[in-house]
Short mmCIF file of C-alpha atoms and ligand atoms in Angstrom, two decimals:
data_model
loop_
_atom_site.label_atom_id
_atom_site.label_comp_id
_atom_site.label_asym_id
_atom_site.label_seq_id
_atom_site.Cartn_x
_atom_site.Cartn_y
_atom_site.Cartn_z
CA MET A 20 35.58 -12.62 51.70
CA ILE A 21 34.73 -12.37 48.15
CA TYR A 22 35.18 -9.08 46.22
CA THR A 23 33.11 -8.47 43.23
CA LEU A 24 33.73 -5.69 40.46
CA ALA A 25 30.29 -3.84 39.99
CA LEU A 26 29.34 -0.83 37.53
CA ALA A 27 26.56 1.06 36.52
CA TRP A 28 25.05 -1.06 33.94
CA LEU A 29 22.53 1.65 32.59
CA GLY A 30 25.11 4.67 32.01
CA LEU A 31 27.73 2.09 30.07
CA ALA A 32 25.20 0.35 28.13
CA SER A 33 25.52 2.56 25.01
CA GLN A 34 29.31 1.86 24.80
CA VAL A 35 29.20 -1.70 25.54
CA SER A 36 29.09 -4.90 23.07
CA GLY A 37 29.62 -8.16 23.23
CA ALA A 38 29.01 -10.68 26.16
CA CYS A 39 31.38 -8.90 28.43
CA PRO A 40 31.85 -5.38 29.12
CA ARG A 41 35.44 -4.24 28.14
CA ALA A 42 35.64 -1.53 30.94
CA LEU A 43 35.11 -4.32 33.68
CA LEU A 44 37.54 -6.69 32.06
CA GLN A 45 39.86 -3.28 32.28
CA GLU A 46 39.38 -3.31 35.87
CA ALA A 47 39.99 -6.60 36.27
CA THR A 48 43.42 -6.53 34.52
CA ALA A 49 44.45 -3.49 36.85
CA ALA A 50 43.41 -5.38 39.67
CA TYR A 51 45.53 -8.49 38.62
CA VAL A 52 48.65 -6.07 38.27
CA SER A 53 48.08 -4.87 41.73
CA ALA A 54 47.40 -8.18 43.14
CA GLN A 55 50.69 -9.34 41.88
CA THR A 56 52.55 -6.27 42.78
CA SER A 57 51.31 -6.13 46.40
CA GLY A 58 51.14 -10.28 46.73
CA LYS A 59 47.65 -10.14 47.86
CA PRO A 60 45.22 -12.29 45.45
CA LEU A 61 42.57 -11.62 47.47
CA LEU A 62 42.44 -7.86 45.62
CA LEU A 63 40.86 -9.76 43.10
CA PRO A 64 37.05 -10.93 42.66
CA LEU A 65 37.69 -14.59 42.85
CA ALA A 66 34.67 -16.91 42.68
CA PRO A 67 34.39 -19.25 45.49
CA ASN A 68 35.33 -22.15 43.69
CA SER A 69 38.09 -20.74 41.45
CA THR A 70 41.09 -22.60 40.20
CA TYR A 71 44.36 -21.42 40.01
CA PHE A 72 46.93 -22.79 37.62
CA GLU A 73 51.22 -22.29 37.30
CA ASN A 74 52.47 -24.12 34.33
CA ASP A 75 49.39 -26.43 34.14
CA VAL A 76 49.66 -27.36 37.72
CA SER A 77 46.49 -26.51 39.73
CA LEU A 78 47.78 -25.40 43.35
CA SER A 79 46.27 -23.16 46.07
CA ILE A 80 46.70 -19.61 45.28
CA SER A 81 48.07 -18.66 48.28
CA LYS A 82 51.04 -20.95 47.47
CA GLY A 83 51.79 -19.34 44.16
CA VAL A 84 53.51 -16.54 42.67
CA LEU A 85 50.75 -14.15 42.84
CA SER A 86 51.18 -14.41 46.68
CA THR A 87 54.37 -12.98 46.31
CA SER A 88 54.83 -9.23 45.78
CA LEU A 89 56.67 -8.24 42.38
CA HIS A 90 58.30 -5.23 41.25
CA ILE A 91 56.65 -5.25 37.76
CA ASP A 92 58.55 -2.98 35.23
CA ILE A 93 55.94 -3.12 32.32
CA ASN A 94 52.61 -4.89 31.59
CA ARG A 95 49.95 -5.09 28.84
CA SER A 96 46.63 -6.78 28.72
CA LEU A 97 44.15 -8.20 26.29
CA HIS A 98 40.26 -8.21 26.72
CA ASP A 99 38.33 -10.37 25.36
CA THR A 100 34.61 -9.33 25.17
CA THR A 101 33.10 -12.31 23.25
CA GLU A 102 34.74 -14.98 25.50
CA CYS A 103 34.65 -13.19 28.58
CA SER A 104 38.32 -13.34 29.30
CA THR A 105 41.56 -11.40 29.68
CA PHE A 106 45.60 -12.04 28.98
CA THR A 107 48.17 -10.20 30.97
CA GLU A 108 51.78 -10.07 30.07
CA LEU A 109 54.09 -9.02 32.90
CA THR A 110 57.81 -8.10 32.97
CA ALA A 111 59.48 -8.23 36.64
CA ALA A 112 63.19 -7.65 35.10
CA THR A 113 64.43 -5.60 38.11
CA ASN A 114 62.67 -7.75 40.57
CA LYS A 115 65.20 -9.53 42.96
CA ARG A 116 64.37 -12.62 40.90
CA PRO A 117 63.40 -11.54 37.60
CA TYR A 118 60.38 -13.37 35.84
CA VAL A 119 58.36 -12.74 32.64
CA ILE A 120 54.72 -14.13 33.31
CA HIS A 121 51.62 -14.52 31.24
CA THR A 122 48.29 -15.08 32.66
CA ARG A 123 44.96 -15.67 31.35
CA MET A 124 41.65 -15.14 33.29
CA LEU A 125 38.35 -16.72 32.54
CA PHE A 126 35.13 -14.80 34.10
CA SER A 127 31.72 -15.71 35.05
CA THR A 128 29.08 -13.00 34.57
CA ALA A 129 26.17 -12.57 36.70
CA ASP A 130 23.29 -9.86 37.00
CA ALA A 131 22.78 -8.33 40.06
CA SER A 132 20.42 -5.66 41.99
CA SER A 133 22.38 -2.92 43.43
CA GLY A 134 20.59 0.20 44.96
CA SER A 135 21.01 2.21 41.75
CA GLY A 136 19.20 -0.32 39.62
CA SER A 137 20.69 -3.22 37.29
CA ALA A 138 24.32 -4.05 37.50
CA GLU A 139 26.76 -6.46 36.03
CA LYS A 140 29.37 -8.23 37.97
CA LEU A 141 32.42 -10.32 37.00
CA THR A 142 33.76 -13.13 38.96
CA ILE A 143 37.02 -14.64 38.33
CA ASN A 144 36.43 -18.42 37.90
CA THR A 145 40.03 -19.70 36.59
CA ILE A 146 43.66 -18.04 36.59
CA GLN A 147 46.28 -19.88 34.69
CA SER A 148 49.78 -18.74 34.47
CA VAL A 149 52.76 -19.52 32.27
CA ILE A 150 55.45 -18.41 34.86
CA THR A 151 59.06 -18.09 33.39
CA ASP A 152 62.35 -17.21 35.21
CA GLU A 153 66.32 -18.03 35.15
CA GLY A 154 66.53 -21.49 33.39
CA ASP A 155 63.43 -21.18 30.95
CA TRP A 156 63.84 -21.19 27.50
CA VAL A 157 66.36 -18.23 26.52
CA PHE A 158 65.01 -16.45 29.32
CA ASN A 159 66.32 -13.03 29.83
CA ALA A 160 63.74 -10.49 31.76
CA THR A 161 66.28 -7.57 30.88
CA GLY A 162 66.20 -8.32 27.04
CA HIS A 163 62.25 -8.77 27.48
CA LEU A 164 61.71 -5.43 29.26
CA TYR A 165 63.91 -3.78 26.74
CA TRP A 166 62.42 -4.90 23.30
CA PHE A 167 58.55 -4.94 24.89
CA SER A 168 58.99 -1.35 25.47
CA LEU A 169 60.13 -0.28 21.91
CA GLU A 170 57.30 -2.12 20.37
CA LYS A 171 54.01 -0.43 19.36
CA TRP A 172 50.79 -2.21 20.49
CA ASP A 173 48.40 0.77 20.11
CA VAL A 174 44.64 0.69 19.60
CA ILE A 175 44.04 0.06 16.25
CA PRO A 176 41.53 2.65 14.58
CA ALA A 177 38.00 1.04 14.39
CA GLY A 178 37.73 1.28 10.63
CA LYS A 179 40.99 -0.80 10.11
CA ARG A 180 40.47 -3.51 12.61
CA ASP A 181 40.65 -7.52 11.66
CA THR A 182 37.80 -9.74 12.62
CA ARG A 183 38.53 -11.98 15.52
CA THR A 184 38.37 -15.06 12.73
CA THR A 185 41.42 -13.17 10.70
CA ILE A 186 43.34 -12.86 14.06
CA LYS A 187 42.77 -16.44 15.61
CA ALA A 188 43.59 -17.87 11.97
CA ALA A 189 46.99 -15.92 11.77
CA ALA A 190 48.06 -17.29 15.01
CA ASP A 191 46.88 -20.78 14.31
CA ALA A 192 48.76 -20.89 10.78
CA TYR A 193 51.94 -19.70 12.66
CA LEU A 194 51.90 -22.54 15.07
CA ASP A 195 50.93 -24.98 12.52
CA SER A 196 53.58 -24.11 10.17
CA TRP A 197 55.75 -25.32 12.79
CA GLY A 198 54.83 -28.87 12.10
CA ASP A 199 54.18 -28.52 8.42
CA SER A 200 56.30 -25.85 6.44
CA SER A 201 53.98 -25.97 3.55
CA VAL A 202 51.01 -24.04 5.93
CA LYS A 203 51.00 -20.21 4.56
CA VAL A 204 51.43 -17.82 7.38
CA PRO A 205 50.24 -14.33 6.97
CA TYR A 206 53.37 -12.70 8.01
CA GLY A 207 53.47 -8.99 8.10
CA ALA A 208 56.16 -7.00 5.37
CA SER A 209 58.02 -6.76 9.01
CA CYS A 210 57.86 -8.97 11.70
CA ALA A 211 59.90 -9.63 14.91
CA ARG A 212 59.94 -12.35 17.52
CA LEU A 213 60.41 -11.84 21.00
CA GLU A 214 61.41 -15.34 22.19
CA GLY A 215 62.34 -15.35 26.05
CA GLY A 216 64.43 -12.20 26.02
CA ALA A 217 65.85 -13.02 22.76
CA TYR A 218 64.89 -10.78 19.81
CA THR A 219 64.96 -11.93 16.22
CA GLY A 220 64.98 -8.25 14.74
CA THR A 221 68.10 -7.08 16.40
CA LYS A 222 69.82 -6.51 12.79
CA THR A 223 66.91 -5.02 10.97
CA THR A 224 63.31 -4.36 12.27
CA THR A 225 62.04 -3.54 8.30
CA ALA A 226 62.01 -7.44 7.63
CA ASN A 227 60.21 -10.49 8.61
CA THR A 228 62.38 -12.41 10.52
CA CYS A 229 59.42 -14.52 12.60
CA LYS A 230 59.39 -17.25 9.94
CA MET A 231 60.07 -20.80 11.81
CA PRO A 232 61.67 -23.60 10.32
CA GLN A 233 59.71 -26.95 10.22
CA PHE A 234 60.23 -29.42 13.48
CA PRO A 235 61.14 -32.80 13.47
CA LEU A 236 57.66 -34.54 13.04
CA PRO A 237 55.39 -35.81 14.09
CA PHE A 238 54.80 -32.20 15.61
CA LYS A 239 51.52 -30.93 16.59
CA ILE A 240 50.67 -27.83 18.94
CA ALA A 241 48.11 -29.06 21.42
CA ASN A 242 45.72 -27.60 23.97
CA ARG A 243 45.37 -24.44 22.51
CA ARG A 244 43.67 -21.63 24.75
CA TYR A 245 42.89 -18.20 23.06
CA VAL A 246 42.31 -14.70 24.26
CA VAL A 247 41.67 -12.34 21.40
CA ASP A 248 41.47 -8.42 21.53
CA GLU A 249 40.31 -7.13 18.03
CA GLU A 250 40.90 -3.29 19.33
CA VAL A 251 44.66 -4.25 19.67
CA GLY A 252 44.60 -6.60 16.68
CA ALA A 253 46.18 -9.19 19.37
CA VAL A 254 45.90 -12.89 20.39
CA ASP A 255 47.70 -15.13 23.01
CA VAL A 256 47.40 -18.67 22.40
CA PHE A 257 48.46 -20.95 25.58
CA ASN A 258 49.69 -24.25 24.53
CA ASP A 259 51.59 -27.38 24.96
CA PHE A 260 54.78 -26.95 22.90
CA PRO A 261 56.20 -30.56 21.99
CA PHE A 262 59.66 -31.51 21.35
CA ILE A 263 61.63 -28.38 22.84
CA ASP A 264 62.02 -29.89 26.30
CA LYS A 265 64.04 -33.14 26.38
CA VAL A 266 62.32 -34.18 29.56
CA ARG A 267 58.45 -33.40 28.02
CA PRO A 268 58.92 -34.30 24.63
CA GLU A 269 54.82 -34.73 24.76
CA GLY A 270 54.47 -30.82 25.53
CA THR A 271 55.70 -28.30 27.93
CA PRO A 272 53.80 -25.36 28.88
CA SER A 273 54.14 -22.22 26.55
CA SER A 274 52.40 -19.06 25.35
CA ASN A 275 52.53 -17.16 22.09
CA LEU A 276 51.34 -13.49 21.90
CA LEU A 277 50.72 -12.25 18.50
CA ARG A 278 49.82 -8.83 17.14
CA VAL A 279 48.12 -8.60 13.49
CA GLU A 280 48.12 -5.48 11.61
CA GLY A 281 45.88 -5.41 8.19
CA GLY A 282 46.11 -9.08 8.34
CA GLY A 283 49.82 -9.90 8.88
CA ILE A 284 51.70 -10.67 11.97
CA ARG A 285 53.77 -8.04 13.04
CA HIS A 286 54.91 -9.34 16.70
CA VAL A 287 55.34 -12.60 18.54
CA HIS A 288 56.22 -12.94 22.07
CA GLU A 289 56.76 -16.24 23.17
CA LEU A 290 57.28 -18.12 26.67
CA THR A 291 58.21 -21.57 26.91
CA VAL A 292 59.15 -23.24 30.30
CA CYS A 293 61.72 -25.55 30.58
CA SER A 294 61.90 -28.28 33.27
CA THR A 295 65.69 -28.44 33.36
CA LYS A 296 67.93 -25.49 32.42
CA GLY A 297 67.52 -24.42 29.15
CA CYS A 298 65.19 -27.38 28.17
CA GLY A 299 68.11 -29.69 28.09
CA ARG A 300 69.43 -28.21 25.02
C1 NAG B 423 31.98 -22.33 39.80
O1 NAG B 423 30.67 -22.39 40.24
C2 NAG B 423 29.58 -21.67 39.33
C3 NAG B 423 28.30 -21.45 40.00
O2 NAG B 423 28.05 -22.77 40.33
C4 NAG B 423 29.70 -22.45 38.05
O3 NAG B 423 28.81 -21.93 36.86
C5 NAG B 423 31.05 -22.70 37.69
O4 NAG B 423 31.34 -23.59 36.04
C6 NAG B 423 31.83 -23.30 38.72
N1 NAG B 423 33.53 -23.20 38.00
C7 NAG B 423 34.42 -23.95 38.12
C8 NAG B 423 35.79 -23.78 37.98
O5 NAG B 423 34.40 -25.04 39.09
C1 NAG B 424 50.51 -1.38 34.03
O1 NAG B 424 50.41 -0.69 32.76
C2 NAG B 424 49.30 0.30 32.60
C3 NAG B 424 49.06 0.65 31.38
O2 NAG B 424 50.38 1.00 30.48
C4 NAG B 424 50.17 1.38 33.54
O3 NAG B 424 49.50 2.39 33.59
C5 NAG B 424 50.62 1.05 34.91
O4 NAG B 424 51.35 1.80 35.44
C6 NAG B 424 51.20 -0.55 34.92
N1 NAG B 424 51.41 -1.11 35.88
C7 NAG B 424 52.70 -1.28 36.52
C8 NAG B 424 52.97 -1.74 37.93
O5 NAG B 424 53.57 -1.43 35.82
C1 NAG B 425 69.77 -9.75 28.08
O1 NAG B 425 69.26 -8.68 27.27
C2 NAG B 425 70.19 -7.52 27.45
C3 NAG B 425 69.53 -6.55 26.67
O2 NAG B 425 69.40 -6.96 25.43
C4 NAG B 425 71.48 -7.87 27.14
O3 NAG B 425 72.27 -6.83 27.35
C5 NAG B 425 72.13 -8.74 27.79
O4 NAG B 425 73.48 -9.39 27.38
C6 NAG B 425 71.10 -10.04 27.99
N1 NAG B 425 71.99 -10.93 28.71
C7 NAG B 425 71.88 -12.27 28.38
C8 NAG B 425 72.77 -13.24 29.43
O5 NAG B 425 72.03 -12.70 27.29
#
């Protein structure tokens, strides 16, 4: 059975901008959190030919983590009305088997007639998750939950928002600087990174502790896939992180979530999958 999200288009038209209504994307991320809580992926409006990936591997959704009920302690989502996609971060620290998960969902839009006139529907054509648990890079779901809940990721007032270009460029500069330390990264006066469950701002939250040293060359982060939300000044970049995993030097699944305020990076959350415990380091 296929479920679709529908909403009277006329009433919302005045509040909507971009290719994809924010309200529909918000319904979809709420449905995703419910689906993961209950372990019932059919709560989602999946397209008949939708694809499902965990850590870059395609599998049947019925065999995936999304078909397992998880106790979720905290979640946060980005809604990209331009690209018609979403990003969700889930921390399941008090689940029997703890997880921290990043998920991006890509949607197709379709106009459809309904009883009350024109309506817009979204269906999910792709779900991609970076799923981390024990043994992944500095994994500590308790630590992730602790620092995640202390950070402020509130909606940025309309007049103070950065453009999508600025937000995306900040993330690209950050990732580029790992392979070229001469790249100028727009860090905020204070910036902290939550890497797995380890926080760079434990001693001070008023300084920039996000700077990364240059990795051994050649080093280039490829396969970048973005979800941008200007309302919360955030972008997530799914990518292949080279070097770190001794078994996969060409790149291992990784995700970097960044919050940008007034052009400067304030928070970074990184998840990196290891094929052997601690990436063999
Ligand atoms: C699924 O089918 C739709 C409609 O035919 C098409 O537009 C879309 O590209 C397909 N998606 C995938 C992931 O194959
Ligand atoms: C997910 O986050 C939303 C918004 O903060 C919250 O209302 C909801 O209760 C959360 N759901 C779970 C299962 O934590
Ligand atoms: C995980 O993080 C919590 C909270 O910061 C900390 O108390 C705990 O010692 C950490 N566990 C490990 C194994 O590092």
